[in-house]
CSV table of C-alpha atoms (C1' of nucleotides) in Angstrom, one decimal:
chain,number,residue,atom,x,y,z
K,1,UNK,CA,48.4,-72.9,-112.0
K,2,UNK,CA,51.3,-70.8,-113.0
K,3,UNK,CA,54.5,-72.1,-111.4
K,4,UNK,CA,55.5,-68.6,-110.3
K,5,UNK,CA,59.3,-68.2,-110.6
K,6,UNK,CA,59.7,-66.5,-107.2
K,7,UNK,CA,62.9,-64.5,-107.4
K,8,UNK,CA,63.7,-64.9,-103.7
K,9,UNK,CA,65.0,-61.5,-102.6
K,10,UNK,CA,67.0,-63.1,-99.7
K,11,UNK,CA,66.1,-61.0,-96.7
K,12,UNK,CA,69.6,-61.6,-95.1
K,13,UNK,CA,68.7,-61.4,-91.4
K,14,UNK,CA,71.4,-59.4,-89.6
K,15,UNK,CA,68.9,-57.1,-88.1
K,16,UNK,CA,70.3,-55.1,-85.1
K,17,UNK,CA,66.9,-53.5,-84.4
K,18,UNK,CA,65.1,-54.9,-81.4
K,19,UNK,CA,61.6,-56.2,-82.5
K,20,UNK,CA,58.9,-53.7,-81.9
K,21,UNK,CA,57.0,-55.9,-79.6
K,22,UNK,CA,60.0,-56.3,-77.3
K,23,UNK,CA,60.5,-52.6,-77.1
K,24,UNK,CA,56.9,-52.3,-75.9
K,25,UNK,CA,57.6,-54.6,-73.0
K,26,UNK,CA,60.9,-53.2,-72.0
K,27,UNK,CA,59.4,-50.3,-70.0
K,28,UNK,CA,57.3,-52.8,-68.1
K,29,UNK,CA,60.3,-54.9,-67.2
K,30,UNK,CA,62.1,-51.7,-66.1
K,31,UNK,CA,59.3,-50.7,-63.7
K,32,UNK,CA,58.9,-54.1,-62.2
K,33,UNK,CA,62.7,-54.5,-61.7
K,34,UNK,CA,62.8,-51.2,-59.9
K,35,UNK,CA,60.0,-52.4,-57.6
K,36,UNK,CA,61.9,-55.6,-56.9
K,37,UNK,CA,65.0,-53.6,-56.0
K,38,UNK,CA,62.9,-51.4,-53.7
K,39,UNK,CA,61.7,-54.6,-52.0
K,40,UNK,CA,65.3,-55.6,-51.4
K,41,UNK,CA,65.7,-58.3,-54.0
K,42,UNK,CA,69.0,-58.3,-55.8
K,43,UNK,CA,68.2,-61.0,-58.4
K,44,UNK,CA,65.2,-62.2,-60.2
K,45,UNK,CA,64.6,-65.1,-62.5
K,46,UNK,CA,62.7,-65.1,-65.8
K,47,UNK,CA,59.7,-67.1,-64.4
K,48,UNK,CA,59.1,-64.7,-61.5
K,49,UNK,CA,59.4,-61.6,-63.7
K,50,UNK,CA,57.1,-63.2,-66.2
K,51,UNK,CA,54.5,-64.0,-63.6
K,52,UNK,CA,54.5,-60.5,-62.2
K,53,UNK,CA,53.8,-59.1,-65.7
K,54,UNK,CA,51.7,-61.8,-67.2
K,55,UNK,CA,54.4,-63.0,-69.7
K,56,UNK,CA,55.9,-66.5,-70.1
K,57,UNK,CA,59.3,-67.2,-68.8
K,58,UNK,CA,60.8,-68.0,-72.2
K,59,UNK,CA,59.4,-64.7,-73.5
K,60,UNK,CA,61.3,-62.8,-70.8
K,61,UNK,CA,64.5,-64.6,-71.7
K,62,UNK,CA,64.0,-64.0,-75.4
K,63,UNK,CA,63.3,-60.3,-74.9
K,64,UNK,CA,66.4,-59.8,-72.8
K,65,UNK,CA,68.5,-61.6,-75.3
K,66,UNK,CA,67.1,-59.3,-78.0
K,67,UNK,CA,68.5,-56.4,-76.0
K,68,UNK,CA,71.8,-58.2,-75.4
K,69,UNK,CA,71.0,-58.8,-71.7
K,70,UNK,CA,72.4,-61.9,-70.1
K,71,UNK,CA,71.6,-63.8,-67.0
K,72,UNK,CA,73.4,-66.4,-65.0
K,73,UNK,CA,72.2,-70.0,-65.3
K,74,UNK,CA,71.1,-71.3,-62.0
K,75,UNK,CA,70.7,-67.9,-60.6
K,76,UNK,CA,68.8,-65.5,-62.7
K,77,UNK,CA,69.3,-61.8,-63.6
K,78,UNK,CA,70.8,-59.1,-61.5
K,79,UNK,CA,68.2,-56.4,-61.0
K,80,UNK,CA,70.4,-53.4,-60.6
K,81,UNK,CA,72.5,-54.4,-63.6
K,82,UNK,CA,69.5,-55.0,-65.7
K,83,UNK,CA,67.9,-51.7,-64.8
K,84,UNK,CA,71.1,-49.9,-65.8
K,85,UNK,CA,71.4,-51.7,-69.1
K,86,UNK,CA,67.8,-51.4,-70.1
K,87,UNK,CA,67.9,-47.7,-69.4
K,88,UNK,CA,71.0,-47.3,-71.5
K,89,UNK,CA,69.6,-49.4,-74.3
K,90,UNK,CA,66.4,-47.4,-74.3
K,91,UNK,CA,68.3,-44.1,-74.2
K,92,UNK,CA,66.6,-43.0,-71.0
K,93,UNK,CA,67.8,-42.7,-67.5
K,94,UNK,CA,69.7,-39.5,-68.0
K,95,UNK,CA,67.8,-36.3,-67.5
K,96,UNK,CA,65.3,-35.6,-70.2
K,97,UNK,CA,64.1,-32.0,-70.0
K,98,UNK,CA,60.4,-31.8,-71.1
K,99,UNK,CA,58.2,-28.9,-71.9
K,100,UNK,CA,54.5,-28.7,-71.2
K,101,UNK,CA,52.4,-26.9,-73.7
K,102,UNK,CA,48.9,-26.1,-72.5
K,103,UNK,CA,48.2,-25.5,-68.8
K,104,UNK,CA,44.5,-26.1,-68.6
K,105,UNK,CA,43.1,-28.8,-66.4
K,106,UNK,CA,45.0,-31.6,-68.1
K,107,UNK,CA,48.2,-29.7,-68.2
K,108,UNK,CA,48.0,-28.9,-64.5
K,109,UNK,CA,47.4,-32.5,-63.8
K,110,UNK,CA,50.5,-33.4,-65.7
K,111,UNK,CA,52.5,-30.9,-63.7
K,112,UNK,CA,51.4,-32.8,-60.6
K,113,UNK,CA,51.9,-36.3,-62.0
K,114,UNK,CA,54.6,-37.9,-59.9
K,115,UNK,CA,55.4,-40.8,-62.3
K,116,UNK,CA,57.5,-38.9,-64.8
K,117,UNK,CA,60.5,-38.2,-62.5
K,118,UNK,CA,61.3,-41.9,-62.1
K,119,UNK,CA,63.1,-42.2,-65.4
K,120,UNK,CA,64.6,-38.7,-65.4
K,121,UNK,CA,61.8,-36.9,-67.3
K,122,UNK,CA,61.5,-33.4,-65.8
K,123,UNK,CA,59.1,-30.7,-66.8
K,124,UNK,CA,61.3,-27.8,-67.1
K,125,UNK,CA,59.0,-25.2,-68.6
K,126,UNK,CA,55.3,-24.7,-69.1
K,127,UNK,CA,53.5,-22.7,-71.7
K,128,UNK,CA,50.1,-21.4,-72.5
K,129,UNK,CA,48.6,-18.7,-74.7
K,130,UNK,CA,46.0,-17.5,-72.3
K,131,UNK,CA,46.9,-14.3,-70.4
K,132,UNK,CA,44.9,-15.7,-67.5
K,133,UNK,CA,47.5,-18.4,-67.0
K,134,UNK,CA,50.7,-16.8,-68.2
K,135,UNK,CA,52.7,-15.7,-65.2
K,136,UNK,CA,51.0,-17.9,-62.7
K,137,UNK,CA,53.0,-20.3,-60.6
K,138,UNK,CA,51.7,-23.9,-60.7
K,139,UNK,CA,53.5,-26.4,-58.6
K,140,UNK,CA,56.7,-24.5,-58.7
K,141,UNK,CA,56.7,-23.9,-62.5
K,142,UNK,CA,56.0,-20.4,-63.8
K,143,UNK,CA,53.7,-20.5,-66.8
K,144,UNK,CA,55.3,-18.7,-69.8
K,145,UNK,CA,53.8,-17.2,-72.9
K,146,UNK,CA,53.9,-19.7,-75.8
K,147,UNK,CA,55.6,-17.0,-77.8
K,148,UNK,CA,58.8,-17.7,-75.9
K,149,UNK,CA,58.7,-21.4,-76.6
K,150,UNK,CA,61.4,-21.6,-79.2
K,151,UNK,CA,63.8,-19.6,-77.2
K,152,UNK,CA,63.1,-21.7,-74.1
K,153,UNK,CA,63.6,-24.9,-76.0
K,154,UNK,CA,67.1,-23.8,-76.9
K,155,UNK,CA,68.0,-22.5,-73.5
K,156,UNK,CA,66.7,-25.7,-71.7
K,157,UNK,CA,67.8,-28.1,-74.4
K,158,UNK,CA,64.3,-29.4,-74.5
K,159,UNK,CA,63.7,-32.5,-76.8
K,160,UNK,CA,60.3,-33.7,-75.7
K,161,UNK,CA,57.0,-31.8,-75.3
K,162,UNK,CA,53.7,-32.7,-73.7
K,163,UNK,CA,50.9,-31.3,-75.8
K,164,UNK,CA,47.8,-30.6,-73.7
K,165,UNK,CA,45.9,-27.9,-75.6
K,166,UNK,CA,42.3,-28.1,-76.9
K,167,UNK,CA,41.8,-30.2,-80.0
K,168,UNK,CA,41.1,-27.2,-82.2
K,169,UNK,CA,44.6,-25.7,-81.5
K,170,UNK,CA,46.5,-29.0,-81.5
K,171,UNK,CA,47.7,-29.2,-85.0
K,172,UNK,CA,48.9,-25.6,-85.3
K,173,UNK,CA,50.6,-25.7,-82.0
K,174,UNK,CA,52.3,-29.0,-82.8
K,175,UNK,CA,53.7,-27.5,-85.9
K,176,UNK,CA,55.2,-24.6,-84.0
K,177,UNK,CA,56.6,-27.0,-81.5
K,178,UNK,CA,58.2,-29.0,-84.3
K,179,UNK,CA,59.6,-25.9,-85.9
K,180,UNK,CA,61.2,-25.0,-82.6
K,181,UNK,CA,63.3,-28.1,-82.9
K,182,UNK,CA,61.6,-30.5,-80.5
K,183,UNK,CA,62.1,-34.1,-81.6
K,184,UNK,CA,59.2,-35.9,-79.7
K,185,UNK,CA,55.6,-34.9,-78.9
K,186,UNK,CA,53.3,-36.7,-76.5
K,187,UNK,CA,49.9,-35.7,-77.8
K,188,UNK,CA,46.9,-35.7,-75.5
K,189,UNK,CA,44.5,-34.0,-77.9
K,190,UNK,CA,42.0,-36.3,-79.6
K,191,UNK,CA,43.3,-35.3,-83.0
K,192,UNK,CA,45.8,-37.0,-85.3
K,193,UNK,CA,48.8,-34.7,-86.0
K,194,UNK,CA,50.4,-34.5,-89.4
K,195,UNK,CA,53.9,-33.4,-88.8
K,196,UNK,CA,57.3,-33.6,-90.6
K,197,UNK,CA,58.9,-36.9,-90.3
K,198,UNK,CA,61.7,-35.5,-88.2
K,199,UNK,CA,59.5,-35.4,-85.1
K,200,UNK,CA,58.2,-38.5,-83.4
K,201,UNK,CA,54.6,-38.4,-82.1
K,202,UNK,CA,52.9,-40.6,-79.5
K,203,UNK,CA,49.2,-40.4,-79.1
K,204,UNK,CA,47.5,-40.7,-75.8
K,205,UNK,CA,43.8,-41.0,-76.6
K,206,UNK,CA,41.7,-41.7,-73.5
K,207,UNK,CA,38.5,-42.3,-75.4
K,208,UNK,CA,40.2,-45.1,-77.3
K,209,UNK,CA,41.5,-46.7,-74.1
K,210,UNK,CA,37.9,-46.6,-72.8
K,211,UNK,CA,36.6,-48.2,-76.0
K,212,UNK,CA,39.1,-51.0,-75.7
K,213,UNK,CA,38.1,-51.5,-72.1
K,214,UNK,CA,34.4,-51.5,-72.9
K,215,UNK,CA,35.0,-54.1,-75.6
K,216,UNK,CA,37.0,-56.3,-73.2
K,217,UNK,CA,34.2,-56.1,-70.7
K,218,UNK,CA,31.5,-57.0,-73.2
K,219,UNK,CA,33.6,-60.0,-74.5
K,220,UNK,CA,34.5,-61.0,-71.0
K,221,UNK,CA,30.8,-61.3,-70.1
K,222,UNK,CA,29.8,-63.1,-73.3
K,223,UNK,CA,32.4,-65.8,-73.0
K,224,UNK,CA,33.9,-66.8,-69.7
A,26,UNK,CA,65.5,-87.7,-86.0
A,27,UNK,CA,62.3,-89.3,-87.1
A,28,UNK,CA,60.3,-87.2,-89.4
A,29,UNK,CA,57.6,-86.7,-86.8
A,30,UNK,CA,54.3,-88.0,-88.0
A,31,UNK,CA,52.4,-84.8,-87.1
A,32,UNK,CA,49.1,-86.0,-85.8
A,33,UNK,CA,47.3,-82.9,-87.1
A,34,UNK,CA,45.1,-81.7,-84.3
A,35,UNK,CA,42.8,-80.0,-86.8
A,36,UNK,CA,42.5,-76.5,-85.6
A,37,UNK,CA,39.1,-76.2,-87.3
A,38,UNK,CA,39.2,-72.4,-87.8
A,39,UNK,CA,35.6,-71.2,-87.2
A,40,UNK,CA,36.8,-68.7,-84.7
A,41,UNK,CA,34.3,-65.9,-84.2
A,42,UNK,CA,36.7,-64.0,-82.0
A,43,UNK,CA,38.3,-61.1,-83.8
A,44,UNK,CA,42.1,-61.2,-83.5
A,45,UNK,CA,43.5,-59.1,-80.7
A,46,UNK,CA,45.6,-56.9,-83.1
A,47,UNK,CA,42.5,-56.1,-85.1
A,48,UNK,CA,40.5,-55.0,-82.1
A,49,UNK,CA,43.3,-52.6,-81.2
A,50,UNK,CA,43.0,-50.9,-84.6
A,51,UNK,CA,39.2,-50.8,-84.7
A,52,UNK,CA,38.9,-47.7,-82.5
A,53,UNK,CA,41.3,-45.9,-84.7
A,54,UNK,CA,39.3,-46.7,-87.8
A,55,UNK,CA,36.2,-45.5,-86.0
A,56,UNK,CA,37.7,-42.2,-85.2
A,57,UNK,CA,39.1,-41.6,-88.7
A,58,UNK,CA,35.8,-42.6,-90.3
A,59,UNK,CA,34.0,-40.1,-88.1
A,60,UNK,CA,36.4,-37.4,-89.2
A,61,UNK,CA,35.8,-38.3,-92.8
A,62,UNK,CA,32.1,-38.1,-92.4
A,63,UNK,CA,32.5,-34.7,-90.7
A,64,UNK,CA,34.4,-33.6,-93.8
A,65,UNK,CA,31.5,-34.6,-96.0
A,66,UNK,CA,33.0,-37.8,-97.5
A,67,UNK,CA,30.4,-40.6,-97.8
A,68,UNK,CA,32.8,-43.4,-98.8
A,69,UNK,CA,36.4,-44.2,-98.3
A,70,UNK,CA,38.7,-46.8,-99.8
A,71,UNK,CA,41.1,-49.0,-98.0
A,72,UNK,CA,44.2,-47.3,-99.3
A,73,UNK,CA,43.1,-43.8,-98.2
A,74,UNK,CA,42.0,-45.1,-94.8
A,75,UNK,CA,45.3,-46.9,-94.5
A,76,UNK,CA,47.3,-43.9,-95.4
A,77,UNK,CA,45.6,-41.7,-92.9
A,78,UNK,CA,46.4,-44.2,-90.2
A,79,UNK,CA,49.8,-45.6,-91.3
A,80,UNK,CA,48.5,-49.0,-92.2
A,81,UNK,CA,48.6,-50.9,-95.5
A,82,UNK,CA,45.6,-51.1,-97.7
A,83,UNK,CA,45.4,-54.9,-97.5
A,84,UNK,CA,45.6,-54.7,-93.7
A,85,UNK,CA,42.5,-52.5,-93.7
A,86,UNK,CA,40.6,-54.9,-95.8
A,87,UNK,CA,41.6,-57.9,-93.8
A,88,UNK,CA,40.7,-56.1,-90.5
A,89,UNK,CA,37.3,-55.2,-91.8
A,90,UNK,CA,36.6,-58.7,-93.0
A,91,UNK,CA,37.6,-60.0,-89.6
A,92,UNK,CA,34.7,-58.0,-88.3
A,93,UNK,CA,32.4,-59.0,-91.0
A,94,UNK,CA,32.5,-55.6,-92.7
A,95,UNK,CA,32.2,-55.6,-96.5
A,96,UNK,CA,32.9,-52.9,-99.1
A,97,UNK,CA,32.0,-52.5,-102.7
A,98,UNK,CA,34.6,-53.3,-105.4
A,99,UNK,CA,35.4,-50.2,-107.4
A,100,UNK,CA,33.9,-47.9,-104.8
A,101,UNK,CA,35.1,-48.6,-101.3
A,102,UNK,CA,33.4,-48.6,-97.9
A,103,UNK,CA,30.5,-46.5,-96.8
A,104,UNK,CA,31.6,-44.4,-93.9
A,105,UNK,CA,28.3,-44.1,-92.1
A,106,UNK,CA,27.5,-47.7,-92.4
A,107,UNK,CA,30.9,-48.7,-91.2
A,108,UNK,CA,30.7,-46.5,-88.2
A,109,UNK,CA,27.4,-48.0,-87.2
A,110,UNK,CA,28.7,-51.6,-87.6
A,111,UNK,CA,32.0,-51.0,-85.9
A,112,UNK,CA,30.2,-49.5,-82.9
A,113,UNK,CA,27.8,-52.3,-82.7
A,114,UNK,CA,30.6,-54.9,-83.1
A,115,UNK,CA,32.6,-53.2,-80.4
A,116,UNK,CA,29.6,-53.0,-78.0
A,117,UNK,CA,29.9,-49.2,-77.8
A,118,UNK,CA,27.8,-46.5,-79.1
A,119,UNK,CA,25.1,-46.9,-76.6
A,120,UNK,CA,25.4,-44.9,-73.4
A,121,UNK,CA,28.0,-46.2,-71.0
A,122,UNK,CA,27.7,-44.7,-67.6
A,123,UNK,CA,31.1,-44.2,-66.1
A,124,UNK,CA,32.2,-43.3,-62.5
A,125,UNK,CA,35.2,-41.2,-61.7
A,126,UNK,CA,37.0,-42.2,-58.5
A,127,UNK,CA,39.5,-39.6,-57.3
A,128,UNK,CA,38.9,-36.0,-58.0
A,129,UNK,CA,42.3,-34.5,-57.6
A,130,UNK,CA,44.1,-32.7,-60.5
A,131,UNK,CA,43.9,-35.6,-62.8
A,132,UNK,CA,40.3,-36.5,-61.9
A,133,UNK,CA,39.3,-32.9,-62.6
A,134,UNK,CA,41.0,-32.9,-65.9
A,135,UNK,CA,39.2,-36.1,-66.8
A,136,UNK,CA,35.9,-34.5,-65.9
A,137,UNK,CA,36.7,-31.8,-68.4
A,138,UNK,CA,38.0,-34.1,-71.1
A,139,UNK,CA,35.7,-33.7,-74.1
A,140,UNK,CA,36.8,-36.8,-75.9
A,141,UNK,CA,34.7,-39.3,-73.9
A,142,UNK,CA,31.3,-38.2,-75.0
A,143,UNK,CA,31.9,-39.0,-78.6
A,144,UNK,CA,31.3,-42.7,-78.1
A,145,UNK,CA,28.7,-42.5,-75.4
A,146,UNK,CA,30.9,-42.6,-72.4
A,147,UNK,CA,29.4,-40.3,-69.8
A,148,UNK,CA,30.8,-39.6,-66.4
A,149,UNK,CA,27.7,-39.9,-64.2
A,150,UNK,CA,29.2,-39.7,-60.8
A,151,UNK,CA,32.4,-38.6,-59.1
A,152,UNK,CA,33.9,-39.7,-55.8
A,153,UNK,CA,36.6,-38.8,-53.5
A,154,UNK,CA,37.6,-39.5,-49.9
A,155,UNK,CA,38.7,-36.1,-49.0
A,156,UNK,CA,36.2,-33.9,-47.1
A,157,UNK,CA,37.8,-30.9,-48.9
A,158,UNK,CA,36.3,-32.2,-52.2
A,159,UNK,CA,33.2,-34.0,-51.2
A,160,UNK,CA,30.2,-31.8,-51.8
A,161,UNK,CA,31.9,-29.6,-54.3
A,162,UNK,CA,30.5,-29.1,-57.8
A,163,UNK,CA,33.1,-29.6,-60.6
A,164,UNK,CA,31.9,-29.1,-64.1
A,165,UNK,CA,28.4,-29.9,-63.2
A,166,UNK,CA,29.1,-33.0,-61.2
A,167,UNK,CA,28.7,-33.1,-57.5
A,168,UNK,CA,31.6,-34.9,-55.8
A,169,UNK,CA,30.2,-37.7,-53.5
A,170,UNK,CA,31.9,-39.5,-50.7
A,171,UNK,CA,33.4,-42.7,-51.8
A,172,UNK,CA,31.5,-44.5,-49.0
A,173,UNK,CA,28.4,-44.1,-51.3
A,174,UNK,CA,30.1,-45.7,-54.2
A,175,UNK,CA,28.5,-49.1,-54.2
A,176,UNK,CA,25.0,-47.6,-53.9
A,177,UNK,CA,25.6,-45.2,-56.7
A,178,UNK,CA,26.9,-48.0,-59.0
A,179,UNK,CA,23.6,-49.8,-58.6
A,180,UNK,CA,21.5,-46.7,-59.0
A,181,UNK,CA,23.3,-45.4,-62.1
A,182,UNK,CA,24.0,-48.9,-63.6
A,183,UNK,CA,27.7,-48.0,-63.7
A,184,UNK,CA,29.9,-50.6,-65.4
A,185,UNK,CA,33.1,-48.7,-65.9
A,186,UNK,CA,35.3,-46.7,-63.5
A,187,UNK,CA,38.1,-44.2,-64.0
A,188,UNK,CA,40.6,-44.7,-61.2
A,189,UNK,CA,42.6,-41.5,-60.6
A,190,UNK,CA,43.7,-41.7,-57.0
A,191,UNK,CA,47.3,-41.6,-55.7
A,192,UNK,CA,49.4,-44.7,-56.2
A,193,UNK,CA,49.4,-45.6,-52.6
A,194,UNK,CA,45.6,-45.9,-52.4
A,195,UNK,CA,45.1,-47.4,-55.9
A,196,UNK,CA,45.1,-51.1,-55.1
A,197,UNK,CA,42.7,-50.9,-52.1
A,198,UNK,CA,40.4,-48.5,-53.9
A,199,UNK,CA,40.3,-50.8,-56.9
A,200,UNK,CA,39.3,-53.7,-54.8
A,201,UNK,CA,36.4,-51.8,-53.4
A,202,UNK,CA,35.4,-50.7,-56.9
A,203,UNK,CA,35.5,-54.3,-58.0
A,204,UNK,CA,33.5,-55.5,-55.0
A,205,UNK,CA,30.8,-52.9,-55.9
A,206,UNK,CA,30.2,-54.8,-59.1
A,207,UNK,CA,32.0,-52.6,-61.7
A,208,UNK,CA,33.3,-54.7,-64.6
A,209,UNK,CA,36.0,-52.5,-66.0
A,210,UNK,CA,38.6,-50.1,-64.6
A,211,UNK,CA,40.7,-47.6,-66.5
A,212,UNK,CA,43.6,-47.2,-64.1
A,213,UNK,CA,45.8,-44.0,-64.1
A,214,UNK,CA,47.8,-44.8,-61.1
A,215,UNK,CA,51.4,-46.0,-61.8
A,216,UNK,CA,50.7,-49.3,-60.0
A,217,UNK,CA,49.8,-52.7,-61.3
A,218,UNK,CA,46.5,-53.9,-59.9
A,219,UNK,CA,45.8,-57.4,-58.8
A,220,UNK,CA,42.1,-57.9,-59.1
A,221,UNK,CA,39.6,-60.8,-59.4
A,222,UNK,CA,39.4,-62.0,-63.0
A,223,UNK,CA,35.8,-60.8,-63.2
A,224,UNK,CA,37.0,-57.3,-63.7
A,225,UNK,CA,38.9,-56.0,-66.8
A,226,UNK,CA,41.7,-53.5,-66.2
A,227,UNK,CA,43.3,-51.2,-68.7
A,228,UNK,CA,46.4,-49.3,-67.6
A,229,UNK,CA,47.3,-45.8,-68.7
A,230,UNK,CA,50.8,-45.2,-67.7
A,231,UNK,CA,52.1,-41.9,-68.9
A,232,UNK,CA,55.7,-42.5,-67.8
A,233,UNK,CA,55.8,-45.6,-70.1
A,234,UNK,CA,54.4,-43.6,-73.0
A,235,UNK,CA,57.1,-41.0,-72.5
A,236,UNK,CA,59.7,-43.7,-72.4
A,237,UNK,CA,58.5,-45.2,-75.6
A,238,UNK,CA,58.6,-41.8,-77.2
A,239,UNK,CA,62.1,-41.1,-75.9
A,240,UNK,CA,63.2,-44.4,-77.4
A,241,UNK,CA,61.6,-43.6,-80.7
A,242,UNK,CA,63.4,-40.3,-80.7
A,243,UNK,CA,66.8,-41.8,-80.0
A,244,UNK,CA,66.4,-44.5,-82.7
A,245,UNK,CA,65.1,-42.0,-85.1
A,246,UNK,CA,68.1,-39.9,-84.8
A,247,UNK,CA,70.6,-42.8,-84.9
A,248,UNK,CA,69.1,-44.2,-88.1
A,249,UNK,CA,67.2,-42.0,-90.6
T,26,DG,C1',39.8,-48.3,-114.8
T,27,DT,C1',39.2,-48.6,-109.7
T,28,DG,C1',39.1,-51.1,-105.6
T,29,DT,C1',37.5,-55.3,-103.0
T,30,DG,C1',38.2,-60.1,-101.3
T,31,DT,C1',41.3,-63.7,-100.5
T,32,DG,C1',44.4,-67.7,-101.2
T,33,DA,C1',49.2,-68.2,-100.6
T,34,DA,C1',53.6,-66.6,-98.9
T,35,DA,C1',56.3,-64.1,-95.8
T,36,DA,C1',57.4,-62.2,-91.6
T,37,DA,C1',56.9,-61.5,-86.8
T,38,DC,C1',56.1,-63.2,-82.6
T,39,DT,C1',55.6,-66.9,-79.0
T,40,DT,C1',56.0,-71.2,-76.9
T,41,DC,C1',58.3,-75.8,-76.4
T,42,DA,C1',61.7,-78.5,-74.8
T,43,DC,C1',66.1,-79.5,-73.6
T,44,DA,C1',71.3,-79.1,-73.6
T,45,DG,C1',74.4,-77.1,-70.8
T,46,DC,C1',76.2,-73.9,-67.3
T,47,DT,C1',76.5,-72.8,-62.0
R,30,DA,C1',68.9,-79.0,-58.1
R,31,DG,C1',67.9,-74.5,-60.6
R,32,DC,C1',67.8,-71.6,-64.3
R,33,DT,C1',69.6,-69.7,-68.6
R,34,DG,C1',70.2,-69.8,-73.8
R,35,DT,C1',68.4,-71.3,-77.9
R,36,DG,C1',67.2,-74.4,-82.0
R,37,DA,C1',62.9,-75.9,-83.6
R,38,DA,C1',58.1,-75.8,-83.8
R,39,DG,C1',53.9,-73.5,-83.5
R,40,DT,C1',51.0,-69.5,-83.8
R,41,DT,C1',49.6,-65.0,-85.2
R,42,DT,C1',49.8,-61.1,-88.0
R,43,DT,C1',51.1,-58.8,-92.3
R,44,DT,C1',52.0,-58.4,-97.0
R,45,DC,C1',51.7,-60.0,-101.8
R,46,DA,C1',49.4,-60.4,-105.9
R,47,DC,C1',45.7,-61.2,-108.7
R,48,DA,C1',40.8,-62.9,-109.9
R,49,DC,C1',36.8,-60.7,-109.9
R,50,DA,C1',32.9,-57.2,-109.0
R,51,DC,C1',31.4,-52.4,-109.9
DNA sequence: GTGTGTGAAAAACTTCACAGCT
DNA sequence: AGCTGTGAAGTTTTTCACACAC
């Protein structure tokens, strides 16, 4: 049993960074608050908001405090105010021009997906390499040749890209996207991308979602 | 303040349930291991696997132990063996017949998505309510009228459904899916579903993914 | 030497419970 | 009364660090 001196590095908690788990829930609060506003409710309390999302009331209050959001005792939180502040804190809400790269089936579905607009994400330009698609008009967007990508990024001040190309092309295409100065890529190809640290990548892997669902189903039936 | 006698409820850790966080990573291990196998590597150690996925080496070892997976000191883990065991532990790997409900743009993209097959998920039947689509052949699948859904679920032993209908129809359609005896729904509509507890639901919300990405981008640029 | 398995410690996260504001 | 804000306690998850197996 060595007594182990333990130098105590003193972590010194003054962390201004909101905990990762909180960030993950913020988008959900935002969406629910917008729905409440649309239903004509001006305020909401932590226990209702929690119930709608499956969180506890104290968790809601803690999360909001972590983002510096305050409510009024006896009343609750003001929906409209909260929506504004969350948007601001998350850096969204203003217009975010987005580029779509890859206009096959999935890409075309993304062009038609209504959900993006809500938070100001707007697909401004669409690209493909196939001569079959280049020049076509899909839902009001003209498909451009991917060769023009870098120029279009500058012209449209594009910072985010949706990557919906076949797996085999994903890595190479992502590199070119990164080189054009885009700072975030939402990747739909079932391939892990190795990119310079300057660009953030989020992976949407539908097979993994299905696996998790299948596991939940199996467990659900074994137990309760 | 009395020192609180602490009755010690004796948690009695013999929990066979793998921690939720571990389950979330298992699919990622699975995919990386398959890629390693495809590259001709027979074994892998925790630190390489962790590096490929952005996890620490000890986390990898802990995760595997939680699933009862053992490695060999000085060598590492055997990829093929691991893949088999993870599949078995997750309940996947066998064929999972899946139904697609909603054959608009997104639905058609899902029919063409190559990633599902890897783990045995197979879209066996596709449904829509629109007479425009019913009867059409899309990528080898004949679109059926949603009225036949329950019968098809029984005939094809379908347990999972992909829900790709417009937001306004999602809740009602999901209820009918649940009533037909499906046990898991992967929901693509930007709407929260309120369903009986017997059915598991996983939400794929692309707007939320984009929000999280935008936040990561903003933070990334503020700090490092 | 290399790399696992694992107690112990640390950190992150969640819930409890209640003082205090409206 | 109703509901927030928050210390304190509890729980889960991650990392550390090292004995031990190959």
